[in-house]
Short mmCIF file of C-alpha atoms and ligand atoms in Angstrom, two decimals:
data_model
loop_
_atom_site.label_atom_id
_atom_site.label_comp_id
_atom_site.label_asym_id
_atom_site.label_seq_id
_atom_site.Cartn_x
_atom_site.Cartn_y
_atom_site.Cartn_z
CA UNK A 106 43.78 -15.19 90.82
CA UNK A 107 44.19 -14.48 94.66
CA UNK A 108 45.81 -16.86 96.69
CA UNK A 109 44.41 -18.68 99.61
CA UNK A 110 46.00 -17.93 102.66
CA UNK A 111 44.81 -18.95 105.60
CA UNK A 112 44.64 -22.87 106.65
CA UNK A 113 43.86 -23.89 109.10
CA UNK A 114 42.23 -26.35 111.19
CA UNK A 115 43.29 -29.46 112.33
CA UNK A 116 40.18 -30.46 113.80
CA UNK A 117 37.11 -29.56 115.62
CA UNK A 118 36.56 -29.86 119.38
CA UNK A 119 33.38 -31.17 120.31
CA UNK A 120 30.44 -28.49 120.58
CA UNK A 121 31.09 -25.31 119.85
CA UNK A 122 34.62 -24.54 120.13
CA UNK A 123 37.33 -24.64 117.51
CA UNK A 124 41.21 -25.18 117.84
CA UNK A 125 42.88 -23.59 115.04
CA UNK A 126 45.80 -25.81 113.24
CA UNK A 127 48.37 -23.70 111.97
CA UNK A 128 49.59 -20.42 112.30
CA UNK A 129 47.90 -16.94 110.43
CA UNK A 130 44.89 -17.85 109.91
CA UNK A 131 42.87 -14.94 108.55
CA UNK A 132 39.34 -14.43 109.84
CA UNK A 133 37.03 -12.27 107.44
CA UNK A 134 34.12 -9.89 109.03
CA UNK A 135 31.74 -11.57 106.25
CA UNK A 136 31.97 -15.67 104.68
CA UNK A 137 33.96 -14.46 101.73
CA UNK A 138 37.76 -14.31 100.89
CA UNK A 139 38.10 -11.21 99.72
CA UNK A 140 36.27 -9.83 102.85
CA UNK A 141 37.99 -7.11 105.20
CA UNK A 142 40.21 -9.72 107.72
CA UNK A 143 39.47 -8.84 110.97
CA UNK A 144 42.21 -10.59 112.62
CA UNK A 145 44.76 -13.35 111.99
CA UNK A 146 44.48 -16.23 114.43
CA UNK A 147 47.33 -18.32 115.93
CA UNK A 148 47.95 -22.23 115.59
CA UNK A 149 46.44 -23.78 118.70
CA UNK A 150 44.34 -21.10 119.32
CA UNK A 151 40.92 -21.94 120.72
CA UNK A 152 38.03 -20.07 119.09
CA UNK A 153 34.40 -20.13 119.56
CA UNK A 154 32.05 -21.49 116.89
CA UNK A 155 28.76 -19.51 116.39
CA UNK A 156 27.24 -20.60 113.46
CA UNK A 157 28.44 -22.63 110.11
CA UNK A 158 26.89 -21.35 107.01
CA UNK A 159 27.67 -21.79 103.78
CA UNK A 160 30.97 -23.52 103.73
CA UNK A 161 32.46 -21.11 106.02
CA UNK A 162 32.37 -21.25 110.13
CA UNK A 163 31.21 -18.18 112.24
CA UNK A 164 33.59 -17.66 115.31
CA UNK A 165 34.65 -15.71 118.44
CA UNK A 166 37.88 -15.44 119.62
CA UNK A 167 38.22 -14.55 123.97
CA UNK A 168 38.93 -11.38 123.11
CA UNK A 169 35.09 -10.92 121.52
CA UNK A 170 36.35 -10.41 118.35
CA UNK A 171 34.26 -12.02 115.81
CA UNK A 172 34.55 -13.24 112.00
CA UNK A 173 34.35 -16.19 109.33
CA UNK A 174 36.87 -18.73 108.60
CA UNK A 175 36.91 -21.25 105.85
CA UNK A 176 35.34 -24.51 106.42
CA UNK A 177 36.29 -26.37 103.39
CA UNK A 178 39.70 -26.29 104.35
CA UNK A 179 38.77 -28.40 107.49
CA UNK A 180 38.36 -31.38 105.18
CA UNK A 181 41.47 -31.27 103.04
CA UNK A 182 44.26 -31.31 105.14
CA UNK A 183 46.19 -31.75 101.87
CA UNK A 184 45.35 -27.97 100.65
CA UNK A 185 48.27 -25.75 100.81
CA UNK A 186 48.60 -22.37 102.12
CA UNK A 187 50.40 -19.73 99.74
CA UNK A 188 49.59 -21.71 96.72
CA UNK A 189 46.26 -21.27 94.33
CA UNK A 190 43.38 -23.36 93.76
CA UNK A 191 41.58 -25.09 91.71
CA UNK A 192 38.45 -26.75 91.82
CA UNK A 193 38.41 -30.56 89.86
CA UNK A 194 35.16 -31.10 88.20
CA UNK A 195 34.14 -34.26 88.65
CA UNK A 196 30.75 -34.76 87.60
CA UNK A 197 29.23 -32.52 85.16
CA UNK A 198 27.88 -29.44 86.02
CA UNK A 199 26.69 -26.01 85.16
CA UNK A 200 28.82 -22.76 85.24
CA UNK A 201 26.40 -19.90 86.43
CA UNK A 202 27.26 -16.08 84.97
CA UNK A 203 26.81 -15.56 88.87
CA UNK A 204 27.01 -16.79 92.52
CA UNK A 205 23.05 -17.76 91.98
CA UNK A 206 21.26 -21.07 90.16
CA UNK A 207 18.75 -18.81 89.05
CA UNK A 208 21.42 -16.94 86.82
CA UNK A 209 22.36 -17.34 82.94
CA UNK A 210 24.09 -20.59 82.08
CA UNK A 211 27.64 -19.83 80.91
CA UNK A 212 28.19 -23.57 80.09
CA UNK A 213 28.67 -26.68 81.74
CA UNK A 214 32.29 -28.04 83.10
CA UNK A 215 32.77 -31.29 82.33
CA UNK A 216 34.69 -34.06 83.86
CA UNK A 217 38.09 -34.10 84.17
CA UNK A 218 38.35 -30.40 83.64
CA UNK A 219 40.27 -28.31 86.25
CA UNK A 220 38.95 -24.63 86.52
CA UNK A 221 41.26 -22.09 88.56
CA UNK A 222 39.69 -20.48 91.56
CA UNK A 223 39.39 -16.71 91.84
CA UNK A 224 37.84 -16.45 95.11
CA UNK A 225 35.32 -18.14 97.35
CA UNK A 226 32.28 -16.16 98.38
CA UNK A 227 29.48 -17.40 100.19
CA UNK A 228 29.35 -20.82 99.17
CA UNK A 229 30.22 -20.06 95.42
CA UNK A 230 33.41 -20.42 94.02
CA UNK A 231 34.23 -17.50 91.12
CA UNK A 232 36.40 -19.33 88.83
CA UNK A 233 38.05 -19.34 85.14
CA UNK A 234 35.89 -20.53 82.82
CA UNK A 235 36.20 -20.63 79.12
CA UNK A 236 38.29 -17.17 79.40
CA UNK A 237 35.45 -15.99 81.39
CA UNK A 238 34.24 -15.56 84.80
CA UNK A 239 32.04 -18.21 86.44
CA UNK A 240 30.11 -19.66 89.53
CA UNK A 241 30.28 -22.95 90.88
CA UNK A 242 28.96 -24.20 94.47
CA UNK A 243 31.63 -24.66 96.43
CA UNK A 244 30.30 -27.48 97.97
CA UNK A 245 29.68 -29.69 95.00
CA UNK A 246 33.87 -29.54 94.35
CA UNK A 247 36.96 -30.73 95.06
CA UNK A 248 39.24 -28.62 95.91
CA UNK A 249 43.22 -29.03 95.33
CA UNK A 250 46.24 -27.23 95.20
CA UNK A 251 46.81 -25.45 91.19
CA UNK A 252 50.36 -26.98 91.43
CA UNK A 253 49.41 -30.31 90.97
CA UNK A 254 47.50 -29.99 87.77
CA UNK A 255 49.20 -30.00 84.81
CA UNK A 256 48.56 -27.54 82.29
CA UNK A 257 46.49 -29.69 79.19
CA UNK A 258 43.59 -28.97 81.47
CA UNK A 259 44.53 -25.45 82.55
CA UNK A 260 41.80 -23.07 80.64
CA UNK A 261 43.66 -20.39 82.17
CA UNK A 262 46.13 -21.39 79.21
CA UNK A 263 44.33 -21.58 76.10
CA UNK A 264 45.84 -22.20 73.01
CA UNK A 265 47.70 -18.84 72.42
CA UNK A 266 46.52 -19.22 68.82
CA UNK A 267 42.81 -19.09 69.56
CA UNK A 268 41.63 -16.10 69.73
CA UNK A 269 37.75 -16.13 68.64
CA UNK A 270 37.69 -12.53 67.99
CA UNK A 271 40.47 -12.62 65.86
CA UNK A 272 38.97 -15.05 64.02
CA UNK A 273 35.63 -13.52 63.35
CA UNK A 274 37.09 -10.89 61.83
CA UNK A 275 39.41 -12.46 59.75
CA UNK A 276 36.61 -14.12 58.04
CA UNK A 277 34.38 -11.51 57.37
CA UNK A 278 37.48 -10.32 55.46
CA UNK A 279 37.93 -13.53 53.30
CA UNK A 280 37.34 -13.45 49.49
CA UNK A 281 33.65 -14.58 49.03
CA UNK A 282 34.62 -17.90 47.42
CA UNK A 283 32.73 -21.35 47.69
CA UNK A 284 34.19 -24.59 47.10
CA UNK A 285 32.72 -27.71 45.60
CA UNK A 286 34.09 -30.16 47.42
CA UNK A 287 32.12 -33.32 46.59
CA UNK A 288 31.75 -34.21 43.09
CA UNK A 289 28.55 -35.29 41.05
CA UNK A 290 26.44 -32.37 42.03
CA UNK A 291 23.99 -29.47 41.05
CA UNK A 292 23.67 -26.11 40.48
CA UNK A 293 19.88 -25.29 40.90
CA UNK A 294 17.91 -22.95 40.05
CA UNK A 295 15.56 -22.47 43.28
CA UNK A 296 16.90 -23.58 46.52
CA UNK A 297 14.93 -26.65 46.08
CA UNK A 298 16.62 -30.28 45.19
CA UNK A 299 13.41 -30.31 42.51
CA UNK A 300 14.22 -27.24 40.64
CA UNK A 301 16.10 -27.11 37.27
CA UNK A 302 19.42 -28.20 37.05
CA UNK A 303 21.80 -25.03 35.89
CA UNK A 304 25.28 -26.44 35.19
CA UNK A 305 27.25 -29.64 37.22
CA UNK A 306 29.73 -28.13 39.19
CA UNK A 307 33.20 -30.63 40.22
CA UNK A 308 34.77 -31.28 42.53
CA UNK A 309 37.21 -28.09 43.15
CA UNK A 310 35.40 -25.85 41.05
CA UNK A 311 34.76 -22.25 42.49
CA UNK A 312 32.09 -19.76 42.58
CA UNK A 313 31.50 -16.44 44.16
CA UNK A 314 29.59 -16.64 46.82
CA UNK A 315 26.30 -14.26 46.81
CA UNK A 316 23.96 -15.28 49.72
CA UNK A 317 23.41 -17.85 52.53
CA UNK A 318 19.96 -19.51 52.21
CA UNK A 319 19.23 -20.85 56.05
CA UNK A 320 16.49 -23.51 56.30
CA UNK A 321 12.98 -22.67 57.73
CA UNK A 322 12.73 -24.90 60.42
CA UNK A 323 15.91 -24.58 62.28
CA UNK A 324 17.56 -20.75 61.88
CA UNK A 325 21.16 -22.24 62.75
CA UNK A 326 21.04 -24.62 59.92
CA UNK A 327 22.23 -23.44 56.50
CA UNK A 328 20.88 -25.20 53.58
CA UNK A 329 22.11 -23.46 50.42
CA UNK A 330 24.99 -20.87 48.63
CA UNK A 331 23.38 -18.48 46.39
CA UNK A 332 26.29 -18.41 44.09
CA UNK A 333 27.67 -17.30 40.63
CA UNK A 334 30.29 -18.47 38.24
CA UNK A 335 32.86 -16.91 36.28
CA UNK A 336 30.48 -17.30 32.91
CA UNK A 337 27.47 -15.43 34.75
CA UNK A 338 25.57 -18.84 35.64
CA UNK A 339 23.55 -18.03 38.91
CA UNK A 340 21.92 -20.67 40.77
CA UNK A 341 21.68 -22.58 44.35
CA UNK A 342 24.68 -24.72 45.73
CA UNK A 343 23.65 -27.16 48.60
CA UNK A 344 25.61 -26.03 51.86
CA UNK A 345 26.34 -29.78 52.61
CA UNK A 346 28.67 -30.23 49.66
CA UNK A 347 30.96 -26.87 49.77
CA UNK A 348 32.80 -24.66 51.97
CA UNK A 349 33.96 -21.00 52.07
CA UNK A 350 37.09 -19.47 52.16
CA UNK A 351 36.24 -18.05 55.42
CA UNK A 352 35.37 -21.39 56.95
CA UNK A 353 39.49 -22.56 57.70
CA UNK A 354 40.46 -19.51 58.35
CA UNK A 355 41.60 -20.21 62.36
CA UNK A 356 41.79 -23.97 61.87
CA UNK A 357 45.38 -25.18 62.74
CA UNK A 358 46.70 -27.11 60.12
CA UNK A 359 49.15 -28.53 62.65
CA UNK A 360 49.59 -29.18 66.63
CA UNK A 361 52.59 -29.50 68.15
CA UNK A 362 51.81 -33.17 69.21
CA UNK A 363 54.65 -35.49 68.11
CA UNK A 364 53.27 -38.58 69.76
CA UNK A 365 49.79 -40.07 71.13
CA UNK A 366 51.31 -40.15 74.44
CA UNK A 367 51.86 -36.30 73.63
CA UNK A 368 48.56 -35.28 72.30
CA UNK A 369 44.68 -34.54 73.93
CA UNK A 370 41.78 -36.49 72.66
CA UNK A 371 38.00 -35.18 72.17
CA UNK A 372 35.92 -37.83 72.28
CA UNK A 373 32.59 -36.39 71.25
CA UNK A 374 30.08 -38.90 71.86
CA UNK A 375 27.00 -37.75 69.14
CA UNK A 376 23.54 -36.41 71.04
CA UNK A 377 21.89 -37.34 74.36
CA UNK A 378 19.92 -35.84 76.57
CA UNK A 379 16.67 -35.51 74.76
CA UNK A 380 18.34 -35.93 71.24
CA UNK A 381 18.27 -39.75 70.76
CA UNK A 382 19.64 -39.27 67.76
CA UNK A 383 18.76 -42.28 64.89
CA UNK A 384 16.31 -44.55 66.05
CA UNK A 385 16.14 -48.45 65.20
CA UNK A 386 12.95 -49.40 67.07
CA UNK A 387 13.13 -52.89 65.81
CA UNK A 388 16.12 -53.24 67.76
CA UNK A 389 15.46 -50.43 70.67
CA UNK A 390 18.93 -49.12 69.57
CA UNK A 391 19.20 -45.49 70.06
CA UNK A 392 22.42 -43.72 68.79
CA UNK A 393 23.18 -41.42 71.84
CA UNK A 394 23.40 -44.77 74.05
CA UNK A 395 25.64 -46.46 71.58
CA UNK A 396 28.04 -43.09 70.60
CA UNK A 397 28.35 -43.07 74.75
CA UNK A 398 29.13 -46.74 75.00
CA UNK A 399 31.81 -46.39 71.93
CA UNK A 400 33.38 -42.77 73.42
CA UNK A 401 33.99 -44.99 77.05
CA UNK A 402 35.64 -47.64 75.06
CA UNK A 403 37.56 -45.59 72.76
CA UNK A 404 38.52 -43.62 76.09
CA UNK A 405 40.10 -47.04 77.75
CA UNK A 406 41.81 -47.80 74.57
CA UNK A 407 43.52 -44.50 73.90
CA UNK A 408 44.82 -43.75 77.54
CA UNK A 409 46.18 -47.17 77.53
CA UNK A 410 47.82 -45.87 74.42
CA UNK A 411 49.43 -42.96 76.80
CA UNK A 412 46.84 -40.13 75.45
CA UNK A 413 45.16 -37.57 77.35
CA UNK A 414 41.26 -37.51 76.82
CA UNK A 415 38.52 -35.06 77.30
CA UNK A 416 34.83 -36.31 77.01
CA UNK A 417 32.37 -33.72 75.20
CA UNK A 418 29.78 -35.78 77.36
CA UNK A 419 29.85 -37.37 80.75
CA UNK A 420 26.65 -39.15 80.85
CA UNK A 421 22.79 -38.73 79.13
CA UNK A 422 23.61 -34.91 78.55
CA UNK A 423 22.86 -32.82 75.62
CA UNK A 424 25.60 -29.88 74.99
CA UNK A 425 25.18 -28.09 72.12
CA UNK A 426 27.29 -28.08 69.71
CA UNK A 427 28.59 -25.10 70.04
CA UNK A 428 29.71 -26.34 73.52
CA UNK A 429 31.29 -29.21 72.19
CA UNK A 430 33.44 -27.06 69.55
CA UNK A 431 34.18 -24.34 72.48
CA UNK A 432 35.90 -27.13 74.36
CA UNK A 433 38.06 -28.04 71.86
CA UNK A 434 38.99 -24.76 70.82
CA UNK A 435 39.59 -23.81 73.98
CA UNK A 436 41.78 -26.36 74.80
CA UNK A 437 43.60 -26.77 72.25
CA UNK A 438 43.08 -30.76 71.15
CA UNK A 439 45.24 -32.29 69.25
CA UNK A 440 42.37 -34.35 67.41
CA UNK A 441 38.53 -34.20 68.22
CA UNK A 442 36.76 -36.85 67.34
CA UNK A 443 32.97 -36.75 66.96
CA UNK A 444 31.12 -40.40 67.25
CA UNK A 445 27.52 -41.12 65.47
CA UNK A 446 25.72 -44.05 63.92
CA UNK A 447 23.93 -43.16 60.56
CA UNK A 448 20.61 -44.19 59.25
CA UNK A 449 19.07 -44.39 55.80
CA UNK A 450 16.00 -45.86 56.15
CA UNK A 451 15.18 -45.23 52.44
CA UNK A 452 18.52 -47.13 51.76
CA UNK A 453 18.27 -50.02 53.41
CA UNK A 454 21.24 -51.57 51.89
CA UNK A 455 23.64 -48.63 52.92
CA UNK A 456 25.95 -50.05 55.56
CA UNK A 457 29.50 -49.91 56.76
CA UNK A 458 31.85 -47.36 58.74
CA UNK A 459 33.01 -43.12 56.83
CA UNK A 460 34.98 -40.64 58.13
CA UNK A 461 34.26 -37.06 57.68
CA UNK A 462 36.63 -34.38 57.51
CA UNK A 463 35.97 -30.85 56.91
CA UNK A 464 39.22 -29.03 56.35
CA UNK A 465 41.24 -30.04 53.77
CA UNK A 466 43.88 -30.06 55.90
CA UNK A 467 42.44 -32.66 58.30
CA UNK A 468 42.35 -35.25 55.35
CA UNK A 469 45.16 -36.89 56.31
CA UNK A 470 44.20 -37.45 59.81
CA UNK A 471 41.08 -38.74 58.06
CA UNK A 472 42.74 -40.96 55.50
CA UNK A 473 45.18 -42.40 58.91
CA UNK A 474 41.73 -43.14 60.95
CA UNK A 475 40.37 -44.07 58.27
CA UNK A 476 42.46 -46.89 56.78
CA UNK A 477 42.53 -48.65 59.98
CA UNK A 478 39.18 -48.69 60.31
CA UNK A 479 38.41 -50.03 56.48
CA UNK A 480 40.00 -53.45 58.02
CA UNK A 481 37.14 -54.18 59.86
CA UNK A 482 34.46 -56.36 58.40
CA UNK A 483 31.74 -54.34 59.33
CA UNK A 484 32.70 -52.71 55.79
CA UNK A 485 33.65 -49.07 55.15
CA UNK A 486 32.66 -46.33 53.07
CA UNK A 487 35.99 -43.85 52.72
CA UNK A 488 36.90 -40.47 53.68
CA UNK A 489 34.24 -38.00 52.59
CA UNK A 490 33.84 -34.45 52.94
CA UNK A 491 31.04 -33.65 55.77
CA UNK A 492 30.17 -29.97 56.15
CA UNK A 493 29.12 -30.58 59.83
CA UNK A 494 28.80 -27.67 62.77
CA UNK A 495 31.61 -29.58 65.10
CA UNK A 496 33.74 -30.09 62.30
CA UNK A 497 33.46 -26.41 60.38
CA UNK A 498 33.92 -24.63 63.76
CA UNK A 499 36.61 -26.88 65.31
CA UNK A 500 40.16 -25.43 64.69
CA UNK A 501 41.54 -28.31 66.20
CA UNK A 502 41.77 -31.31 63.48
CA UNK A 503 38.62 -32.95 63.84
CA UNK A 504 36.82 -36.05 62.44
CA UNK A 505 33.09 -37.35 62.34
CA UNK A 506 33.02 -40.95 62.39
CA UNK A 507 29.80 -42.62 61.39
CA UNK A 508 30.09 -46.18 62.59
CA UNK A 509 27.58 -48.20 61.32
CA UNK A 510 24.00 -47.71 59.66
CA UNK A 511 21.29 -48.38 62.43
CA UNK A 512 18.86 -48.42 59.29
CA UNK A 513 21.13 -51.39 57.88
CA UNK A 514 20.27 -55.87 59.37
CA UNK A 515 23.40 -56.81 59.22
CA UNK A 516 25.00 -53.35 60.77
CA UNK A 517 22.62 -53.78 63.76
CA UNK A 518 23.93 -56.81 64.52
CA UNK A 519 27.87 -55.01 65.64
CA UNK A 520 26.17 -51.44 66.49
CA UNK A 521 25.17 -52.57 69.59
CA UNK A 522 27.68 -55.43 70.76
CA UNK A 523 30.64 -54.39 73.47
CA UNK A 524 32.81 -56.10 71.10
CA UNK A 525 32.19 -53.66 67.91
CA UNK A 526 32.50 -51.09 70.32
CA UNK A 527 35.93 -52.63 71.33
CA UNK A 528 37.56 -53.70 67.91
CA UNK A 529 36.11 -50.27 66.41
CA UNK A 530 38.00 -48.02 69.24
CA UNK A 531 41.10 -50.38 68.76
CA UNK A 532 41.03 -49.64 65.61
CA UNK A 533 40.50 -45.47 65.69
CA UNK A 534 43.58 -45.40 68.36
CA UNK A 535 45.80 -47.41 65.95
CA UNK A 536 44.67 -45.06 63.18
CA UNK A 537 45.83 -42.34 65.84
CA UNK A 538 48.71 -43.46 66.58
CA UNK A 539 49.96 -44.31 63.10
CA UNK A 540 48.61 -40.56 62.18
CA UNK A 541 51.01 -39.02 65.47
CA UNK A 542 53.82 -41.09 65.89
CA UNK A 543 54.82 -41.44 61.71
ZN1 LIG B 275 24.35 -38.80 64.77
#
């Protein structure tokens, strides 16, 4: 990270001429910081403006020498020479591979997120981004001095444990062993829920694994183990109900929160964008509104509690969930907590709140959330295993929490009412703190 020398102006004179507001000010031959500086210009010194372009102001000095001096500073008098910056994201916004918006996505910063600033070139800032390099406009953010950021939202200091390589290849390395870990089930014989029955696995029981059997319509989505016991039996596990060996390796089975005023919150608010997620047209209730209305609520109630909280989701966006887990890798959370209302329209009597863990050792994070949220009359369901993307490939302790069935009359009736939202968040923070502070 370079740091910003330079500022600068106090204010500008009317038309065309500049008086500079504090000493060594460096003036660059082209609107970039890590230009050649042609000169360094003295407080009080009166310069010439030519042209403003791009964040940065074209001058001449008397003695015809001519450059480009930082206009951004001009507004923030509160910016620091000597010390980094950052830029403080706060509206959502796309991180470009480079200084163009017709380049690749890298991903989007969200709110709240402070990205350090490498240097400032013709209206883009290069910044840190996810241990990579990025582009923001520099005119869509706020600027401010590193110092006064503390480090939960530093990506410049991720978790020294996560290290996604590392992790990739630690898993390819793991025994091939799947895990039943929800009991009742089948082995089949086709990857087909109609095929023959081979044997019924329990819960804990173990089986090499053979194959991955993805499903047809969506290549990210895995459907089915091909799998073999220790008696030769061969036959089709369904992904939903087991795990691999390889799947915890990198999860932390511990963070070094001691408190909730201590620890950093995901709130994951389930789909948006163009994912509406379940549907209850009856009722025009569409889960991404309702996840987002819960997430703001359960945001109020845990800050009040003294946590720190990151949003997956800022508004009607769609990240992927890849995106989602990335940020709470990458910052290291010390609980992400994914938000969804179910639906089972075949099941019309299904109803009441579950909490899904993945990693056995997130069930007692589970079980803490959990029991809290039992008290509530909407009625609960227990802690069940979920083999969902954002909880597999967190390796932060993570939750989904299914609050409600849309598909469910008397569920409908909280799903959508500020106070369900309310009592359900009160009761997820008290679950949290119990979980962090015992
Ligand atoms: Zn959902």
């Amino acid at each position: 990270m370079v740091l910003i020398t330079a500022i600068v102006l106090h204010f500008l004179t009317s038309m065309g001429a500049v008086v500079i507001g504090r000493s060594n000010v460096q003036m660059h031959d082209q609107p970039s910081l890590d230009a050649a500086v042609v000169t360094s210009l003295d407080k009080h010194q009166q310069v010439n403006l030519e042209q403003s372009k791009d964040g940065w102001l074209k001058v001449s000095t008397d003695t015809l020498e001519t450059g480009w001096i930082p206009s951004w500073f001009v507004d923030h008098p509160e910016l620091e020479t000597e010390d980094s910056l950052v830029a403080v994201i706060d509206k959502e916004m796309a991180v470009y591979t480079e200084a163009t918006n017709n380049s690749e996505i890298l991903g989007h910063a969200l709110i709240g997120q402070v990205l350090p600033v490498i240097n400032e070139s013709l209206g883009w800032l290069e910044v840190e981004f996810q241990e990579k390099t990025g582009y923001l406009q520099t005119k869509q953010q706020r600027l401010a001095n590193a110092k006064d950021y503390p480090s939960h939202f530093d990506f410049n200091h991720p978790d020294v444990d996560y290290d996604p390589k590392l992790i990739e290849e630690a898993r390819k390395k793991a025994d091939p062993i799947v895990t039943v870990r929800v009991g009742l089930q089948a082995l089949l014989s086709a990857p087909d829920r109609e095929s023959a029955l081979v044997i019924g696995p329990q819960i804990g029981d173990q089986f090499e694994l053979i194959d991955y059997v993805y499903g047809v319509d969506d290549d990210e989505r895995l459907d089915y183990y091909y799998v073999r016991d220790q008696h030769g039996n061969v036959g089709y596990l369904e992904a939903e109900i087991a795990s691999t060996q390889a799947d915890s390796i990198g999860h932390v089975t511990q963070t070094s929160a001691s408190s909730i005023k201590d620890a950093v919150i995901m709130i994951d608010a389930g789909h948006g964008g163009i994912d509406a997620g379940a549907v209850n047209e009856a009722e025009g209730i569409l889960e991404k509104e309702q996840t987002f209305a819960t997430a703001q609520r359960l945001q109020e109630s845990l800050e009040k509690a003294g946590a720190t909280v990151i949003l997956a989701r800022e508004g009607d966006t769609n990240p992927s969930l890849g995106e989602r887990t990335d940020i709470s890798n990458t910052q290291a959370v010390d609980a992400f907590l994914s938000l969804h209302y179910d639906n089972a329209i075949d099941y019309e009597e299904m109803g009441g709140t579950t909490t899904y863990f993945f990693h056995e050792s997130d069930e007692a994070l589970a079980t803490a959330v959990n029991d809290q949220m039992a008290d509530h009359e909407i009625g609960n369901n227990g802690t069940i295993f979920g083999n969902y993307y954002v909880l597999r490939e967190n390796t932060r302790p993570a939750l989904l929490l299914e609050l409600g069935y849309m598909s469910n009359e008397n569920d409908s009736k909280y799903i959508p009412s500020d106070k369900y939202h309310q009592e359900i968040s009160e009761a997820i923070t008290k679950g949290l703190i119990v979980y962090f502070d015992q």
